Each structure stands twice: as C-alpha cells, then as structure tokens.
Amino acid sequence: MWTYESVSRLEFEKKKDLVERIMMELGCEEVEIELPYVPKTTSFGIGYEKTWVSERMVY
C-alpha cells in the first residue's frame, strides 16, 4: 500500500521527473551501469502486494 496520504505515487513520480530535468539542465550526465540489485519497492497489506520497479537513469 502507498503509505503517503498527502501525495500519490503519480505525483511523486512527476516530481522526480522535474528533478531529473533540472539536474540535466545543470549539467548532469546519465551513466550506464549495471546495478547488483533490482531497484524496487514492494508494498504489502491484507490481501495486497504491489511491487514498483524503478526504471530511472543513474546520474
């Protein structure tokens, strides 16, 4: 279950998009690396399980 009451997952992802754009404007560069783990979050509840896998770039 998404545990934040004041912001939705969609709003959160949109803010991360904004931060990425600002970082790129300031000169950050994407880095191609292979992480030793899958960047994911899994939420659990009664009869509920949702896994969110991040596909964002590393800078």
CSV table of C-alpha atoms in Angstrom, one decimal:
chain,number,residue,atom,x,y,z
A,1,MET,CA,0.0,0.0,0.0
A,2,TRP,CA,1.2,3.5,-0.8
A,3,THR,CA,1.8,4.8,2.7
A,4,TYR,CA,1.8,8.6,2.0
A,5,GLU,CA,-1.6,10.3,2.5
A,6,SER,CA,-0.7,13.7,1.2
A,7,VAL,CA,0.9,12.7,-2.2
A,8,SER,CA,0.0,10.0,-4.7
A,9,ARG,CA,2.6,7.7,-6.5
A,10,LEU,CA,1.8,9.6,-9.7
A,11,GLU,CA,2.5,13.0,-8.1
A,12,PHE,CA,5.7,11.6,-6.6
A,13,GLU,CA,6.9,10.3,-10.0
A,14,LYS,CA,6.1,13.7,-11.6
A,15,LYS,CA,8.3,15.5,-9.0
A,16,LYS,CA,11.1,13.1,-9.7
A,17,ASP,CA,10.7,13.9,-13.4
A,18,LEU,CA,11.1,17.6,-12.6
A,19,VAL,CA,14.2,17.0,-10.5
A,20,GLU,CA,15.7,14.9,-13.4
A,21,ARG,CA,15.1,17.8,-15.9
A,22,ILE,CA,16.7,20.3,-13.5
A,23,MET,CA,19.7,18.0,-13.0
A,24,MET,CA,20.1,17.7,-16.8
A,25,GLU,CA,19.8,21.5,-17.2
A,26,LEU,CA,22.6,21.9,-14.7
A,27,GLY,CA,24.9,19.6,-16.5
A,28,CYS,CA,24.4,16.1,-15.0
A,29,GLU,CA,25.0,13.2,-17.3
A,30,GLU,CA,23.4,9.8,-17.4
A,31,VAL,CA,25.7,6.9,-16.5
A,32,GLU,CA,25.2,3.4,-17.9
A,33,ILE,CA,25.9,1.0,-15.1
A,34,GLU,CA,24.6,-2.4,-14.1
A,35,LEU,CA,23.3,-2.4,-10.5
A,36,PRO,CA,23.9,-5.5,-8.4
A,37,TYR,CA,20.3,-5.5,-7.4
A,38,VAL,CA,16.8,-4.6,-8.8
A,39,PRO,CA,15.8,-1.1,-7.7
A,40,LYS,CA,12.3,-1.9,-6.4
A,41,THR,CA,9.9,-1.3,-3.6
A,42,THR,CA,7.3,-3.8,-2.6
A,43,SER,CA,4.2,-2.7,-0.5
A,44,PHE,CA,2.2,-5.3,1.4
A,45,GLY,CA,-1.2,-5.2,3.0
A,46,ILE,CA,-4.0,-7.6,3.9
A,47,GLY,CA,-4.6,-9.4,0.6
A,48,TYR,CA,-2.5,-6.8,-1.2
A,49,GLU,CA,1.0,-6.8,-2.7
A,50,LYS,CA,2.4,-4.2,-5.2
A,51,THR,CA,5.9,-4.1,-6.5
A,52,TRP,CA,7.3,-0.9,-8.0
A,53,VAL,CA,10.4,-1.4,-10.1
A,54,SER,CA,12.3,1.8,-10.9
A,55,GLU,CA,13.5,2.3,-14.5
A,56,ARG,CA,15.2,5.7,-13.9
A,57,MET,CA,18.6,6.5,-15.0
A,58,VAL,CA,21.6,6.9,-12.8
A,59,TYR,CA,23.4,10.3,-12.9
